[in-house]
Amino acid sequence: MCVSHMISAALALAAGLSLPVVGRARAFRTPSRPISISNSGAAQRVLVTDGLAPAALDALAAGGADVTSRSLTEDELCAGALAAYDAVIIRSATTLRADALSAGAAGRLRVVGRAGVGVDNIDVAGAHASGVTVVNTPSASTASVVEMTLALLFAAARNLPAADRGLRSGEWLKPPARGSRLGSELAGKNLGLLGFGRIARGVAAAAAALGMRVFAYSPHAASETASPLGVTLLPSAEELFCTCSHVSLHCALTPQTRLLVGGEMLERMPAVGPDGAACGSHLINVARGGIADEAAVAAALHAGTLTSYASDVFDQEPLPADHPLLGCPGFIGTPHIGGATREAQDRVGLQIAAAVLAVLDGRVPEDGVVGVA
């Protein structure tokens, strides 16, 4: 079976499983009270702060919403700017704290839509305390982020960015040239997945098709989910790092996972694969910045303890120009573009529009209602 078919099979399997969505280190339960939206017959006002696909804006308007697209400052949010709207749809650029949510709920605000998976930029408990329902799009960008993970895995294993930069600067960095690094195959190596939601399962299927041995750790993973994909579940994150030369992060950023991957964890990683090849150690992050201790990662890259760190996400975004990772050998960075494909953006927009309209209509969406932990 080809890689694309393996990925499709894994995504289809994930869609039918009642498991925590990728990007969460813990399951959520839906609100204990029913969703109830008062509707006086006037058009529901929906604010879009961080942009949305044109098809999604059209869908909101077709559903009877009065749509406004504009960004808000933190001061405006805290001053109650959301009180003028029945719903707000955000991405990662907007943070909604409890005070902004309660101020909004004192007026019209009843729904927060997160166009994406992660809800770490929303105070979910504060939203529910104010009677505000939070919805997201847990499956819309899965295929795109799976492919992004694979792209970073290949780039790290073959040192592609450095080779490209060298070529542009007139250097022919073909081993054994000075400054070059001999790459390694992914086939025959151990891949560890920290987290085992939809995206991790898609990565597992593709990696297995490439000939990798796949391991995973998640407190929510079950053997009946892992076994069909040929994945071995391990009892702890520590054992995952001890076992795998390549580790990819797929858990949520929570108080329990913040700075989980630090210097001690990185030192556990083997630099030799089970096939005997000196492949080095490689860390991939498409989950959330803050899960990996970036200062510890930078130190490990300089010390040679870690061969490469390929990350699409950072603790502070945009990444500051003086960030220590930017001067590290083996660092590969992209500006949080894992879900930035035409296909994913259309799906994200249409799914969040449908979820928000459903809640405003007093209905529970089929997928994506985020409850209190």
CSV table of C-alpha atoms in Angstrom, one decimal:
chain,number,residue,atom,x,y,z
A,1,MET,CA,0.0,0.0,0.0
A,2,CYS,CA,1.4,3.5,-0.9
A,3,VAL,CA,2.0,6.2,1.7
A,4,SER,CA,-0.9,8.3,0.6
A,5,HIS,CA,-3.3,5.3,1.0
A,6,MET,CA,-1.8,4.5,4.4
A,7,ILE,CA,-2.4,8.1,5.5
A,8,SER,CA,-5.9,8.1,4.2
A,9,ALA,CA,-6.6,4.8,6.0
A,10,ALA,CA,-5.3,6.2,9.3
A,11,LEU,CA,-7.4,9.4,9.0
A,12,ALA,CA,-10.5,7.4,8.2
A,13,LEU,CA,-9.8,5.3,11.3
A,14,ALA,CA,-9.3,8.3,13.4
A,15,ALA,CA,-12.5,9.9,12.3
A,16,GLY,CA,-14.5,7.0,13.6
A,17,LEU,CA,-12.9,6.7,17.0
A,18,SER,CA,-14.1,8.4,20.2
A,19,LEU,CA,-10.8,9.6,21.4
A,20,PRO,CA,-9.3,12.9,22.5
A,21,VAL,CA,-8.5,15.0,19.4
A,22,VAL,CA,-4.8,15.6,18.5
A,23,GLY,CA,-3.3,18.5,20.3
A,24,ARG,CA,-4.8,17.6,23.6
A,25,ALA,CA,-3.0,15.9,26.4
A,26,ARG,CA,-6.3,15.4,28.2
A,27,ALA,CA,-9.9,14.6,27.2
A,28,PHE,CA,-12.6,17.2,27.6
A,29,ARG,CA,-16.2,16.6,28.6
A,30,THR,CA,-19.0,18.6,27.0
A,31,PRO,CA,-20.8,21.2,29.2
A,32,SER,CA,-23.1,19.7,31.8
A,33,ARG,CA,-25.9,22.2,31.0
A,34,PRO,CA,-27.6,22.3,27.5
A,35,ILE,CA,-26.6,24.9,25.0
A,36,SER,CA,-29.3,27.6,25.0
A,37,ILE,CA,-29.2,30.7,22.9
A,38,SER,CA,-31.8,33.4,23.1
A,39,ASN,CA,-32.8,34.7,19.7
A,40,SER,CA,-35.1,37.7,19.4
A,41,GLY,CA,-35.4,37.3,15.6
A,42,ALA,CA,-32.7,39.8,14.9
A,43,ALA,CA,-29.6,38.8,12.9
A,44,GLN,CA,-26.9,37.1,15.0
A,45,ARG,CA,-23.7,39.2,15.0
A,46,VAL,CA,-20.5,37.3,14.4
A,47,LEU,CA,-17.0,38.8,14.8
A,48,VAL,CA,-14.1,37.3,12.9
A,49,THR,CA,-10.8,38.5,14.4
A,50,ASP,CA,-8.0,36.7,12.6
A,51,GLY,CA,-9.4,36.1,9.1
A,52,LEU,CA,-11.4,33.2,7.6
A,53,ALA,CA,-11.7,31.6,4.1
A,54,PRO,CA,-14.1,33.5,1.8
A,55,ALA,CA,-16.3,30.4,1.5
A,56,ALA,CA,-16.6,30.4,5.3
A,57,LEU,CA,-17.6,34.1,5.5
A,58,ASP,CA,-20.2,33.4,2.7
A,59,ALA,CA,-21.5,30.4,4.7
A,60,LEU,CA,-22.0,32.5,7.8
A,61,ALA,CA,-23.8,35.2,5.9
A,62,ALA,CA,-26.0,32.5,4.2
A,63,GLY,CA,-26.8,31.2,7.6
A,64,GLY,CA,-28.3,34.6,8.5
A,65,ALA,CA,-25.3,36.0,10.4
A,66,ASP,CA,-24.2,39.7,10.3
A,67,VAL,CA,-20.5,39.2,9.9
A,68,THR,CA,-17.8,41.7,11.0
A,69,SER,CA,-14.1,41.1,10.3
A,70,ARG,CA,-11.7,43.1,12.4
A,71,SER,CA,-9.0,42.5,15.0
A,72,LEU,CA,-9.2,43.7,18.6
A,73,THR,CA,-6.5,44.8,21.0
A,74,GLU,CA,-6.3,43.2,24.4
A,75,ASP,CA,-7.5,46.5,25.9
A,76,GLU,CA,-10.6,46.4,23.7
A,77,LEU,CA,-11.3,42.8,24.6
A,78,CYS,CA,-11.0,43.6,28.4
A,79,ALA,CA,-13.2,46.7,27.9
A,80,GLY,CA,-16.1,44.5,26.7
A,81,ALA,CA,-15.8,44.8,22.9
A,82,LEU,CA,-17.2,41.3,22.5
A,83,ALA,CA,-20.4,42.3,24.2
A,84,ALA,CA,-21.7,43.6,20.9
A,85,TYR,CA,-21.5,40.2,19.3
A,86,ASP,CA,-23.3,36.9,19.7
A,87,ALA,CA,-20.2,34.9,18.6
A,88,VAL,CA,-16.5,35.5,17.9
A,89,ILE,CA,-14.4,33.3,15.7
A,90,ILE,CA,-10.6,33.4,16.4
A,91,ARG,CA,-7.4,31.7,15.4
A,92,SER,CA,-4.1,31.6,17.2
A,93,ALA,CA,-3.4,35.4,17.0
A,94,THR,CA,-6.2,36.3,19.5
A,95,THR,CA,-6.1,35.3,23.1
A,96,LEU,CA,-9.3,35.3,25.1
A,97,ARG,CA,-8.9,35.5,28.9
A,98,ALA,CA,-11.5,35.1,31.5
A,99,ASP,CA,-12.0,38.8,32.0
A,100,ALA,CA,-12.6,39.4,28.3
A,101,LEU,CA,-15.1,36.5,28.1
A,102,SER,CA,-17.0,37.6,31.2
A,103,ALA,CA,-17.2,41.2,29.8
A,104,GLY,CA,-18.5,39.9,26.5
A,105,ALA,CA,-21.0,37.6,28.2
A,106,ALA,CA,-22.4,40.5,30.1
A,107,GLY,CA,-23.7,41.6,26.7
A,108,ARG,CA,-24.5,39.4,23.7
A,109,LEU,CA,-21.6,36.9,23.6
A,110,ARG,CA,-22.6,33.3,23.7
A,111,VAL,CA,-20.2,31.4,21.5
A,112,VAL,CA,-16.4,31.3,20.9
A,113,GLY,CA,-15.3,29.5,17.7
A,114,ARG,CA,-11.7,28.5,17.4
A,115,ALA,CA,-10.8,28.0,13.8
A,116,GLY,CA,-8.3,25.2,14.4
A,117,VAL,CA,-7.6,22.5,17.0
A,118,GLY,CA,-5.7,24.0,20.0
A,119,VAL,CA,-7.7,26.0,22.5
A,120,ASP,CA,-4.7,27.0,24.8
A,121,ASN,CA,-5.4,30.7,23.8
A,122,ILE,CA,-8.9,30.5,25.3
A,123,ASP,CA,-9.7,30.3,29.0
A,124,VAL,CA,-12.1,27.5,28.5
A,125,ALA,CA,-13.1,27.2,32.2
A,126,GLY,CA,-13.7,31.0,32.2
A,127,ALA,CA,-15.8,30.7,29.1
A,128,HIS,CA,-18.1,28.1,30.7
A,129,ALA,CA,-18.3,30.0,34.0
A,130,SER,CA,-19.7,32.9,31.9
A,131,GLY,CA,-22.1,30.7,30.0
A,132,VAL,CA,-20.1,30.9,26.8
A,133,THR,CA,-19.8,27.7,24.6
A,134,VAL,CA,-16.4,27.0,23.0
A,135,VAL,CA,-16.3,25.1,19.7
A,136,ASN,CA,-13.3,24.2,17.5
A,137,THR,CA,-12.4,22.2,14.4
A,138,PRO,CA,-10.6,19.1,15.6
A,139,SER,CA,-10.3,17.3,12.3
A,140,ALA,CA,-10.2,20.0,9.6
A,141,SER,CA,-6.4,20.4,9.3
A,142,THR,CA,-5.3,16.8,10.2
A,143,ALA,CA,-4.1,15.8,6.7
A,144,SER,CA,-2.1,19.0,6.3
A,145,VAL,CA,-0.4,18.8,9.7
A,146,VAL,CA,0.4,15.1,9.1
A,147,GLU,CA,2.1,16.1,5.8
A,148,MET,CA,3.9,18.9,7.6
A,149,THR,CA,5.3,16.5,10.2
A,150,LEU,CA,6.6,14.2,7.4
A,151,ALA,CA,8.2,17.2,5.6
A,152,LEU,CA,10.1,18.2,8.8
A,153,LEU,CA,11.1,14.6,9.4
A,154,PHE,CA,12.6,14.4,5.9
A,155,ALA,CA,14.2,17.8,6.2
A,156,ALA,CA,15.9,16.9,9.5
A,157,ALA,CA,17.1,13.4,8.4
A,158,ARG,CA,18.7,14.7,5.2
A,159,ASN,CA,19.7,18.2,6.5
A,160,LEU,CA,17.9,19.8,3.5
A,161,PRO,CA,17.7,23.4,4.7
A,162,ALA,CA,21.5,23.7,5.3
A,163,ALA,CA,22.1,22.1,1.9
A,164,ASP,CA,19.8,24.6,0.2
A,165,ARG,CA,21.4,27.6,2.0
A,166,GLY,CA,24.9,26.4,1.1
A,167,LEU,CA,24.0,26.1,-2.5
A,168,ARG,CA,22.6,29.6,-2.6
A,169,SER,CA,25.7,31.0,-1.0
A,170,GLY,CA,28.0,29.2,-3.4
A,171,GLU,CA,28.9,26.2,-1.2
A,172,TRP,CA,28.7,22.6,-2.5
A,173,LEU,CA,27.9,20.9,0.8
A,174,LYS,CA,28.0,17.3,-0.5
A,175,PRO,CA,29.7,15.0,2.1
A,176,PRO,CA,32.5,14.8,2.9
A,177,ALA,CA,32.8,18.5,2.2
A,178,ARG,CA,33.6,20.6,5.3
A,179,GLY,CA,30.4,21.8,7.0
A,180,SER,CA,28.3,19.1,5.4
A,181,ARG,CA,26.4,16.3,7.3
A,182,LEU,CA,25.8,12.9,6.0
A,183,GLY,CA,22.1,12.2,6.1
A,184,SER,CA,20.3,9.0,7.2
A,185,GLU,CA,17.3,7.0,6.1
A,186,LEU,CA,14.1,7.0,8.1
A,187,ALA,CA,13.6,3.4,7.2
A,188,GLY,CA,14.7,1.1,10.0
A,189,LYS,CA,14.6,3.9,12.7
A,190,ASN,CA,12.5,4.2,15.8
A,191,LEU,CA,9.9,7.1,15.7
A,192,GLY,CA,8.3,8.1,19.0
A,193,LEU,CA,5.0,10.0,19.1
A,194,LEU,CA,4.3,12.0,22.2
A,195,GLY,CA,0.5,12.2,22.0
A,196,PHE,CA,-1.7,9.9,20.0
A,197,GLY,CA,-4.6,11.8,18.5
A,198,ARG,CA,-5.7,12.1,14.9
A,199,ILE,CA,-2.5,13.7,13.6
A,200,ALA,CA,-0.2,11.3,15.5
A,201,ARG,CA,-2.1,8.4,14.1
A,202,GLY,CA,-1.8,9.7,10.6
A,203,VAL,CA,1.9,10.2,11.1
A,204,ALA,CA,2.2,6.7,12.4
A,205,ALA,CA,0.6,5.2,9.3
A,206,ALA,CA,2.9,7.1,7.0
A,207,ALA,CA,6.0,6.4,9.0
A,208,ALA,CA,5.2,2.7,9.1
A,209,ALA,CA,4.8,2.7,5.3
A,210,LEU,CA,8.4,4.2,5.2
A,211,GLY,CA,9.7,1.3,7.2
A,212,MET,CA,10.0,3.0,10.6
A,213,ARG,CA,9.2,1.3,13.8
A,214,VAL,CA,6.6,3.5,15.6
A,215,PHE,CA,6.1,3.9,19.3
A,216,ALA,CA,3.8,6.2,21.2
A,217,TYR,CA,3.0,7.5,24.6
A,218,SER,CA,-0.3,9.1,25.7
A,219,PRO,CA,-2.2,8.7,28.9
A,220,HIS,CA,-5.3,8.4,26.7
A,221,ALA,CA,-4.1,5.9,24.1
A,222,ALA,CA,-5.6,2.4,23.9
A,223,SER,CA,-4.0,-0.7,22.5
A,224,GLU,CA,-7.1,-1.3,20.2
A,225,THR,CA,-6.3,2.0,18.6
A,226,ALA,CA,-2.5,1.5,18.3
A,227,SER,CA,-2.4,-2.1,17.3
A,228,PRO,CA,-4.1,-1.8,13.8
A,229,LEU,CA,-1.5,0.8,12.9
A,230,GLY,CA,1.4,-1.3,14.1
A,231,VAL,CA,2.2,1.1,16.9
A,232,THR,CA,3.8,0.0,20.2
A,233,LEU,CA,2.5,1.9,23.2
A,234,LEU,CA,5.0,2.8,25.9
A,235,PRO,CA,4.3,3.5,29.6
A,236,SER,CA,5.9,6.9,29.9
A,237,ALA,CA,7.4,9.8,28.0
A,238,GLU,CA,10.8,9.0,29.5
A,239,GLU,CA,10.7,5.5,28.0
A,240,LEU,CA,9.6,7.0,24.7
A,241,PHE,CA,12.7,9.2,24.6
A,242,CYS,CA,15.0,6.4,25.7
A,243,THR,CA,13.7,4.2,22.8
A,244,CYS,CA,13.5,6.6,19.9
A,245,SER,CA,16.1,8.5,17.9
A,246,HIS,CA,13.3,10.5,16.2
A,247,VAL,CA,10.5,12.0,18.4
A,248,SER,CA,7.6,14.0,17.2
A,249,LEU,CA,5.4,16.0,19.6
A,250,HIS,CA,1.6,15.8,19.2
A,251,CYS,CA,0.2,16.7,22.7
A,252,ALA,CA,-1.5,19.8,24.0
A,253,LEU,CA,0.2,22.6,25.9
A,254,THR,CA,-1.1,22.2,29.4
A,255,PRO,CA,0.4,22.9,32.9
A,256,GLN,CA,1.4,19.2,32.9
A,257,THR,CA,3.2,19.4,29.5
A,258,ARG,CA,4.8,22.8,29.6
A,259,LEU,CA,8.6,22.4,29.3
A,260,LEU,CA,8.1,18.6,29.5
A,261,VAL,CA,10.8,18.1,26.9
A,262,GLY,CA,14.0,19.5,28.5
A,263,GLY,CA,17.7,18.7,28.7
A,264,GLU,CA,17.3,15.6,30.7
A,265,MET,CA,14.7,14.1,28.3
A,266,LEU,CA,16.9,15.0,25.3
A,267,GLU,CA,19.9,13.3,26.8
A,268,ARG,CA,18.0,10.0,26.9
A,269,MET,CA,17.6,9.9,23.1
A,270,PRO,CA,19.7,7.3,21.3
A,271,ALA,CA,21.8,8.6,18.3
A,272,VAL,CA,22.0,5.2,16.7
A,273,GLY,CA,19.0,3.4,15.1
A,274,PRO,CA,18.1,-0.3,15.7
A,275,ASP,CA,19.6,-0.9,12.3
A,276,GLY,CA,23.0,0.2,13.6
A,277,ALA,CA,23.1,3.4,11.6
A,278,ALA,CA,24.5,6.5,13.3
A,279,CYS,CA,21.4,8.6,12.5
A,280,GLY,CA,21.7,11.2,15.3
A,281,SER,CA,18.8,12.3,17.4
A,282,HIS,CA,15.9,14.4,16.0
A,283,LEU,CA,13.0,16.3,17.6
A,284,ILE,CA,10.0,17.4,15.6
A,285,ASN,CA,7.4,19.8,17.0
A,286,VAL,CA,4.1,20.6,15.2
A,287,ALA,CA,2.1,20.7,18.4
A,288,ARG,CA,2.6,23.8,20.5
A,289,GLY,CA,5.5,26.0,21.6
A,290,GLY,CA,6.3,25.6,25.2
A,291,ILE,CA,6.1,21.8,25.3
A,292,ALA,CA,9.8,21.8,24.5
A,293,ASP,CA,12.1,23.9,26.6
A,294,GLU,CA,13.6,26.0,23.9
A,295,ALA,CA,16.6,27.1,25.9
A,296,ALA,CA,17.4,23.5,26.7
A,297,VAL,CA,16.9,22.6,23.1
A,298,ALA,CA,19.3,25.3,22.0
A,299,ALA,CA,21.9,24.1,24.5
A,300,ALA,CA,21.5,20.5,23.3
A,301,LEU,CA,22.0,21.5,19.7
A,302,HIS,CA,25.2,23.5,20.5
A,303,ALA,CA,26.5,20.6,22.6
A,304,GLY,CA,25.7,18.0,20.0
A,305,THR,CA,23.4,16.1,22.3
A,306,LEU,CA,20.6,16.8,19.9
A,307,THR,CA,21.3,16.6,16.1
A,308,SER,CA,18.3,18.6,14.9
A,309,TYR,CA,15.2,20.4,16.1
A,310,ALA,CA,12.6,21.0,13.4
A,311,SER,CA,9.7,23.1,14.7
A,312,ASP,CA,6.7,24.8,13.3
A,313,VAL,CA,5.6,26.3,16.7
A,314,PHE,CA,7.2,28.4,19.3
A,315,ASP,CA,6.6,29.7,22.8
A,316,GLN,CA,6.6,33.2,21.5
A,317,GLU,CA,5.2,33.9,18.0
A,318,PRO,CA,6.4,35.5,15.8
A,319,LEU,CA,9.8,34.2,16.8
A,320,PRO,CA,12.0,37.1,18.0
A,321,ALA,CA,14.9,38.0,15.8
A,322,ASP,CA,17.4,37.4,18.6
A,323,HIS,CA,15.9,34.0,19.7
A,324,PRO,CA,18.8,31.6,20.6
A,325,LEU,CA,17.5,28.9,18.3
A,326,LEU,CA,18.2,31.0,15.3
A,327,GLY,CA,21.9,30.7,15.9
A,328,CYS,CA,21.9,26.9,16.5
A,329,PRO,CA,23.3,24.3,14.1
A,330,GLY,CA,20.6,21.7,13.2
A,331,PHE,CA,17.7,24.1,13.8
A,332,ILE,CA,14.9,24.0,11.2
A,333,GLY,CA,12.0,26.5,11.7
A,334,THR,CA,8.8,27.4,10.0
A,335,PRO,CA,6.3,30.1,11.0
A,336,HIS,CA,3.4,28.0,12.3
A,337,ILE,CA,2.2,26.9,8.8
A,338,GLY,CA,1.2,23.3,9.5
A,339,GLY,CA,-2.4,23.9,8.7
A,340,ALA,CA,-1.7,26.6,6.1
A,341,THR,CA,-2.9,24.8,3.0
A,342,ARG,CA,-5.8,25.8,0.7
A,343,GLU,CA,-7.6,22.6,1.5
A,344,ALA,CA,-7.3,22.8,5.3
A,345,GLN,CA,-8.2,26.5,5.4
A,346,ASP,CA,-11.4,25.9,3.5
A,347,ARG,CA,-12.3,22.9,5.8
A,348,VAL,CA,-11.4,24.9,8.9
A,349,GLY,CA,-13.5,27.8,7.9
A,350,LEU,CA,-16.5,25.9,6.8
A,351,GLN,CA,-16.5,23.6,9.8
A,352,ILE,CA,-16.2,26.5,12.3
A,353,ALA,CA,-18.9,28.4,10.5
A,354,ALA,CA,-21.2,25.4,10.7
A,355,ALA,CA,-20.4,24.8,14.4
A,356,VAL,CA,-21.0,28.4,15.4
A,357,LEU,CA,-24.3,28.6,13.4
A,358,ALA,CA,-25.5,25.4,15.0
A,359,VAL,CA,-24.9,26.7,18.5
A,360,LEU,CA,-26.5,30.1,17.7
A,361,ASP,CA,-29.5,28.0,16.5
A,362,GLY,CA,-29.7,26.2,19.8
A,363,ARG,CA,-28.2,22.9,18.4
A,364,VAL,CA,-25.2,20.9,19.5
A,365,PRO,CA,-22.6,20.6,16.7
A,366,GLU,CA,-21.7,17.1,15.6
A,367,ASP,CA,-18.0,17.6,16.5
A,368,GLY,CA,-15.9,20.2,18.2
A,369,VAL,CA,-17.7,21.2,21.4
A,370,VAL,CA,-15.0,21.9,23.9
A,371,GLY,CA,-16.0,21.2,27.5
A,372,VAL,CA,-14.4,21.9,30.9
A,373,ALA,CA,-11.5,19.6,31.9
